[in-house]
Short mmCIF file of C-alpha atoms in Angstrom, two decimals:
data_model
loop_
_atom_site.label_atom_id
_atom_site.label_comp_id
_atom_site.label_asym_id
_atom_site.label_seq_id
_atom_site.Cartn_x
_atom_site.Cartn_y
_atom_site.Cartn_z
CA MET Q 1 -19.54 -18.44 7.68
CA PHE Q 2 -19.13 -16.60 4.35
CA MET Q 3 -21.69 -13.94 5.20
CA THR Q 4 -20.11 -13.41 8.59
CA ARG Q 5 -16.60 -13.15 7.10
CA LEU Q 6 -17.99 -10.83 4.43
CA LEU Q 7 -19.70 -8.47 6.67
CA SER Q 8 -16.62 -8.35 9.07
CA SER Q 9 -14.63 -7.45 5.99
CA VAL Q 10 -17.07 -4.59 5.06
CA VAL Q 11 -16.89 -3.21 8.57
CA LEU Q 12 -13.09 -3.40 8.76
CA VAL Q 13 -12.91 -1.55 5.39
CA VAL Q 14 -15.29 1.10 6.64
CA ILE Q 15 -13.33 1.58 9.71
CA ALA Q 16 -9.84 1.68 7.62
CA ILE Q 17 -11.21 4.39 5.33
CA VAL Q 18 -12.51 6.67 8.03
CA THR Q 19 -9.38 6.38 10.22
CA LEU Q 20 -7.03 6.91 7.37
CA LEU Q 21 -8.83 9.57 6.03
CA GLY Q 22 -9.07 11.37 9.31
CA GLY Q 23 -5.40 10.58 10.35
CA GLY Q 24 -3.87 12.43 13.25
CA TYR Q 25 -5.23 11.58 16.85
CA LEU Q 26 -7.98 9.18 15.49
CA LEU Q 27 -5.47 6.97 13.45
CA ALA Q 28 -3.14 7.02 16.32
CA GLY Q 29 -5.68 5.93 18.74
CA VAL Q 30 -6.98 3.05 16.62
CA CYS Q 31 -3.44 2.03 15.82
CA PHE Q 32 -2.85 2.13 19.73
CA LEU Q 33 -5.82 -0.04 20.50
CA ILE Q 34 -5.06 -2.51 17.76
CA SER Q 35 -1.38 -2.74 18.95
CA MET Q 36 -2.74 -3.39 22.54
CA VAL Q 37 -4.93 -6.34 21.37
CA ALA Q 38 -2.39 -7.70 19.10
CA PHE Q 39 0.27 -7.80 21.85
CA GLY Q 40 -2.07 -9.76 24.15
CA GLU Q 41 -2.88 -12.08 21.11
CA LEU Q 42 0.97 -12.79 20.81
CA THR Q 43 1.59 -13.16 24.52
CA LYS Q 44 -1.07 -15.76 24.61
CA ALA Q 45 0.10 -17.61 21.63
CA CYS Q 46 3.76 -17.57 22.72
CA GLY Q 47 2.86 -18.92 26.31
CA ILE Q 48 3.90 -15.66 28.08
CA HIS Q 49 0.20 -15.21 29.28
CA THR Q 50 -1.89 -18.22 30.36
CA ASP Q 51 -5.72 -18.37 30.30
CA GLY Q 52 -7.14 -17.77 33.88
CA GLN Q 53 -4.44 -15.73 35.09
CA ARG Q 54 -4.13 -11.90 35.57
CA CYS Q 55 -1.68 -9.63 33.47
CA ASN Q 56 1.84 -10.69 34.71
CA ALA Q 57 4.81 -8.42 35.05
CA LEU Q 58 6.15 -8.90 31.59
CA GLU Q 59 2.68 -8.14 30.03
CA GLY Q 60 2.56 -5.00 32.37
CA VAL Q 61 5.73 -3.69 31.10
CA GLY Q 62 4.77 -4.43 27.49
CA TYR Q 63 1.46 -2.53 27.64
CA LEU Q 64 3.14 0.37 29.35
CA GLY Q 65 5.72 0.40 26.76
CA ILE Q 66 3.16 0.49 23.95
CA PHE Q 67 1.53 3.47 25.60
CA CYS Q 68 5.03 5.20 25.88
CA TYR Q 69 5.92 4.27 22.33
CA TYR Q 70 2.74 5.89 20.73
CA ALA Q 71 3.00 8.89 23.15
CA LEU Q 72 6.46 9.51 21.84
CA ALA Q 73 5.21 8.92 18.25
CA VAL Q 74 2.25 11.32 18.36
CA PHE Q 75 3.38 14.03 20.95
CA VAL Q 76 7.27 14.04 20.39
CA GLY Q 77 7.40 12.81 16.57
CA ASP Q 78 11.22 12.07 17.02
CA THR Q 79 12.15 8.79 15.47
CA LYS Q 80 15.34 8.75 17.48
CA ALA Q 81 13.30 8.99 20.63
CA GLN Q 82 11.26 6.12 19.65
CA LEU Q 83 14.24 3.95 18.57
CA PHE Q 84 15.59 4.45 22.21
CA SER Q 85 12.19 3.48 23.57
CA VAL Q 86 12.34 0.14 21.85
CA LEU Q 87 15.90 -0.36 23.36
CA PHE Q 88 14.76 0.71 26.68
CA MET Q 89 12.04 -1.88 26.48
CA LEU Q 90 14.63 -4.54 26.12
CA ILE Q 91 16.18 -3.34 29.38
CA ALA Q 92 12.83 -2.96 31.05
CA PHE Q 93 12.04 -6.76 30.11
CA MET Q 94 15.35 -7.84 31.63
CA PHE Q 95 14.81 -5.87 34.69
CA VAL Q 96 11.70 -8.00 35.36
CA TYR Q 97 13.57 -11.01 34.56
CA VAL Q 98 16.39 -10.30 36.93
CA PHE Q 99 14.29 -8.92 40.06
CA ALA Q 100 11.53 -11.60 39.57
CA PHE Q 101 13.91 -14.33 39.10
CA PRO Q 102 13.24 -17.39 38.83
CA LYS Q 103 9.50 -16.68 38.07
CA PHE Q 104 9.94 -16.05 34.39
CA ARG Q 105 12.13 -18.26 31.94
CA ALA Q 106 14.46 -16.68 29.52
CA GLU Q 107 12.28 -17.62 26.53
CA GLN Q 108 9.48 -15.84 28.14
CA VAL Q 109 11.41 -12.67 28.47
CA MET Q 110 12.61 -12.82 24.78
CA GLY Q 111 9.34 -13.67 23.60
CA SER Q 112 7.84 -10.49 25.30
CA PHE Q 113 10.29 -8.23 23.68
CA PHE Q 114 9.51 -9.99 20.25
CA CYS Q 115 5.86 -9.45 20.83
CA PHE Q 116 6.37 -5.80 21.57
CA VAL Q 117 8.39 -5.29 18.31
CA TYR Q 118 6.28 -7.55 16.22
CA ALA Q 119 3.03 -6.12 16.61
CA PRO Q 120 2.79 -2.53 18.42
CA VAL Q 121 6.19 -1.20 16.81
CA MET Q 122 5.40 -2.23 13.29
CA PHE Q 123 1.74 -1.30 13.47
CA GLY Q 124 2.95 2.15 14.53
CA PHE Q 125 4.40 2.61 10.98
CA ILE Q 126 0.87 3.00 9.68
CA TYR Q 127 0.37 6.17 11.71
CA GLN Q 128 4.08 7.16 10.85
CA THR Q 129 3.39 6.80 7.11
CA ARG Q 130 0.32 8.80 7.31
CA GLU Q 131 2.29 11.64 8.97
CA LEU Q 132 4.81 11.91 5.96
CA LYS Q 133 4.66 14.38 3.35
CA TYR Q 134 1.85 13.22 1.01
CA GLY Q 135 1.24 10.66 3.73
CA ALA Q 136 -2.55 10.92 3.08
CA TYR Q 137 -1.75 9.18 -0.33
CA LEU Q 138 1.23 7.08 0.71
CA VAL Q 139 -0.60 5.29 3.60
CA TRP Q 140 -3.03 3.68 1.45
CA MET Q 141 -0.24 1.57 -0.26
CA ILE Q 142 0.25 -0.27 2.96
CA PHE Q 143 -3.38 -1.92 2.41
CA ILE Q 144 -3.40 -1.71 -1.39
CA SER Q 145 -0.21 -3.65 -1.56
CA SER Q 146 -1.14 -6.29 0.96
CA TRP Q 147 -4.87 -6.84 0.24
CA ILE Q 148 -4.64 -6.86 -3.43
CA CYS Q 149 -1.85 -9.14 -3.23
CA ASP Q 150 -4.01 -11.56 -1.33
CA THR Q 151 -6.68 -11.51 -3.96
CA PHE Q 152 -4.51 -11.75 -7.02
CA ALA Q 153 -2.34 -14.53 -5.41
CA TYR Q 154 -5.49 -16.57 -4.57
CA LEU Q 155 -6.82 -15.99 -8.17
CA THR Q 156 -3.68 -16.87 -9.84
CA GLY Q 157 -3.06 -19.86 -7.61
CA ILE Q 158 -6.37 -21.18 -8.44
CA LEU Q 159 -5.95 -20.65 -12.20
CA ILE Q 160 -2.30 -21.66 -12.93
CA GLY Q 161 -0.76 -22.66 -9.46
CA LYS Q 162 1.34 -25.75 -9.63
CA HIS Q 163 4.58 -25.37 -7.55
CA LYS Q 164 4.18 -25.18 -3.66
CA MET Q 165 5.91 -22.38 -2.28
CA THR Q 166 6.00 -23.52 1.46
CA PRO Q 167 4.47 -27.21 1.26
CA LYS Q 168 4.85 -27.75 4.88
CA LEU Q 169 3.70 -24.49 6.25
CA SER Q 170 1.01 -23.72 3.77
CA PRO Q 171 0.44 -26.24 1.10
CA LYS Q 172 -2.28 -24.28 -0.78
CA LYS Q 173 0.11 -21.41 -1.49
CA SER Q 174 2.01 -21.84 -4.76
CA ILE Q 175 4.95 -19.70 -6.53
CA GLU Q 176 2.82 -18.81 -9.35
CA GLY Q 177 0.23 -17.43 -7.00
CA ALA Q 178 2.97 -15.49 -5.27
CA ILE Q 179 4.27 -13.95 -8.59
CA GLY Q 180 0.63 -13.19 -9.61
CA GLY Q 181 0.12 -11.41 -6.26
CA VAL Q 182 3.22 -9.06 -6.75
CA ALA Q 183 2.20 -8.35 -10.11
CA GLY Q 184 -1.30 -7.59 -9.52
CA SER Q 185 -0.28 -5.46 -6.68
CA ALA Q 186 2.23 -3.64 -8.79
CA LEU Q 187 -0.39 -2.95 -11.28
CA ALA Q 188 -2.84 -1.41 -8.85
CA GLY Q 189 -0.12 0.70 -7.33
CA GLY Q 190 0.84 1.97 -10.67
CA LEU Q 191 -2.68 2.74 -11.64
CA TYR Q 192 -3.12 4.50 -8.20
CA GLY Q 193 -0.03 6.52 -8.73
CA TYR Q 194 -0.87 7.65 -12.20
CA PHE Q 195 -4.50 8.46 -11.84
CA ILE Q 196 -4.50 9.81 -8.39
CA VAL Q 197 -1.09 10.73 -6.91
CA GLU Q 198 0.52 12.17 -10.05
CA LYS Q 199 -2.04 15.13 -9.96
CA VAL Q 200 -1.00 16.04 -6.45
CA VAL Q 201 2.92 15.68 -6.66
CA ALA Q 202 4.35 18.35 -8.91
CA GLU Q 203 8.13 17.98 -8.17
CA GLN Q 204 8.60 14.44 -9.36
CA GLU Q 205 7.11 11.67 -11.35
CA VAL Q 206 5.68 9.18 -8.80
CA THR Q 207 3.90 6.43 -10.79
CA TRP Q 208 7.07 4.28 -11.04
CA ILE Q 209 7.60 4.91 -7.05
CA PHE Q 210 4.21 3.52 -6.40
CA VAL Q 211 4.73 0.57 -8.75
CA VAL Q 212 7.82 -0.07 -6.59
CA LEU Q 213 6.27 0.53 -3.26
CA SER Q 214 3.28 -1.69 -4.20
CA ALA Q 215 5.52 -4.67 -5.50
CA ALA Q 216 7.91 -4.46 -2.44
CA GLY Q 217 5.00 -4.22 -0.07
CA ALA Q 218 3.32 -7.38 -1.79
CA MET Q 219 6.53 -9.27 -1.42
CA ILE Q 220 6.90 -8.65 2.17
CA SER Q 221 3.22 -9.11 3.01
CA GLN Q 222 3.39 -12.78 2.05
CA VAL Q 223 6.32 -13.28 4.43
CA GLY Q 224 4.23 -11.68 7.03
CA ASP Q 225 1.24 -13.86 6.29
CA LEU Q 226 3.47 -16.97 6.53
CA ALA Q 227 5.35 -15.70 9.37
CA ALA Q 228 2.07 -15.45 11.48
CA SER Q 229 1.07 -18.81 10.36
CA ALA Q 230 4.25 -20.41 11.42
CA ILE Q 231 3.94 -19.11 14.95
CA LYS Q 232 0.24 -20.67 15.08
CA ARG Q 233 1.66 -24.03 13.74
CA ASN Q 234 4.53 -23.97 16.24
CA HIS Q 235 1.98 -23.35 19.12
CA GLU Q 236 -0.70 -25.43 17.74
CA ILE Q 237 -3.54 -22.93 17.68
CA LYS Q 238 -5.93 -22.22 14.89
CA ASP Q 239 -6.66 -18.60 15.46
CA TYR Q 240 -4.94 -15.63 17.45
CA GLY Q 241 -8.20 -14.69 18.97
CA HIS Q 242 -11.93 -14.30 18.33
CA LEU Q 243 -12.36 -10.54 18.15
CA ILE Q 244 -13.26 -10.22 14.49
CA PRO Q 245 -16.08 -12.63 13.42
CA GLY Q 246 -15.15 -14.97 10.63
CA HIS Q 247 -11.48 -13.82 10.60
CA GLY Q 248 -10.12 -14.58 14.21
CA GLY Q 249 -7.96 -12.09 15.95
CA ILE Q 250 -6.18 -8.90 15.27
CA MET Q 251 -3.11 -10.99 14.09
CA ASP Q 252 -5.23 -13.34 11.96
CA ARG Q 253 -6.40 -10.36 9.89
CA PHE Q 254 -3.54 -7.99 9.85
CA ASP Q 255 -0.61 -10.44 9.79
CA SER Q 256 0.43 -9.17 6.26
CA VAL Q 257 -0.15 -5.33 6.98
CA ILE Q 258 2.24 -5.65 9.94
CA PHE Q 259 4.93 -6.56 7.76
CA THR Q 260 4.04 -4.14 4.78
CA ALA Q 261 3.78 -0.93 6.96
CA PRO Q 262 7.61 -0.57 7.72
CA MET Q 263 8.47 -1.32 4.22
CA ILE Q 264 6.16 1.14 2.60
CA TYR Q 265 7.40 3.92 5.23
CA ALA Q 266 11.15 2.99 4.53
CA LEU Q 267 10.81 3.07 0.80
CA ALA Q 268 8.61 6.25 0.89
CA THR Q 269 11.18 8.12 2.90
CA LEU Q 270 14.05 7.04 0.43
CA LEU Q 271 12.10 7.58 -2.93
CA MET Q 272 9.82 10.59 -2.34
CA ASN Q 273 11.01 14.00 -2.38
CA GLY Q 274 10.53 16.07 0.86
#
């Protein structure tokens, strides 16, 4: 199991490096495919899709909405248009609810909209961050802040972890581990900003910005990890899927990144000049 998990991690890292360096259509396409899979995993977990059945109307609207959302992001690039598309999706799901009544329950309709926003929309901020000025450097913070946080939180928790952070949800996670994860991520972000990005950005000092980005990303990434776990606990499932050997599904591997991406995008647009 360890070797399977390790090999899968290596493959994921290689894919991430290639797609993030390439950016553009390549990154958008990968994010789109990941979003489609993640949406399917969530609809199964939340009881919107059941095994043995074809894609129902709610799922069909969701998949179509994901396509339109990414098309707007790539070919229009207007954040207002994307916002309106999210609002339109709520109306579209309600349209199915009304005209297919009583086929779907209210909680399935609300769950469909939740699944659409939770994975596809939030995943889309990876692409949108890459498209920012200096996005080629900023986009790495989405992964640095979340994955470095995981490593440092684990190590700190093993060494000095005593106080449980969420004993009922994740008994192994400690407050000390969470603090260590944020501190380690902030350090990594600062080093990345100082040695790499400072040489590129001339109009402002960015090291402190990357410390803030990484620390904030680390904090929110832990919420994302726990949120995905809470959904699994509520619905009594072990993994969201089996796509990634040793890891589970897309949602199992990228649960923290989903939360980190919009946080990094928002802070970068506020703190970076241009």
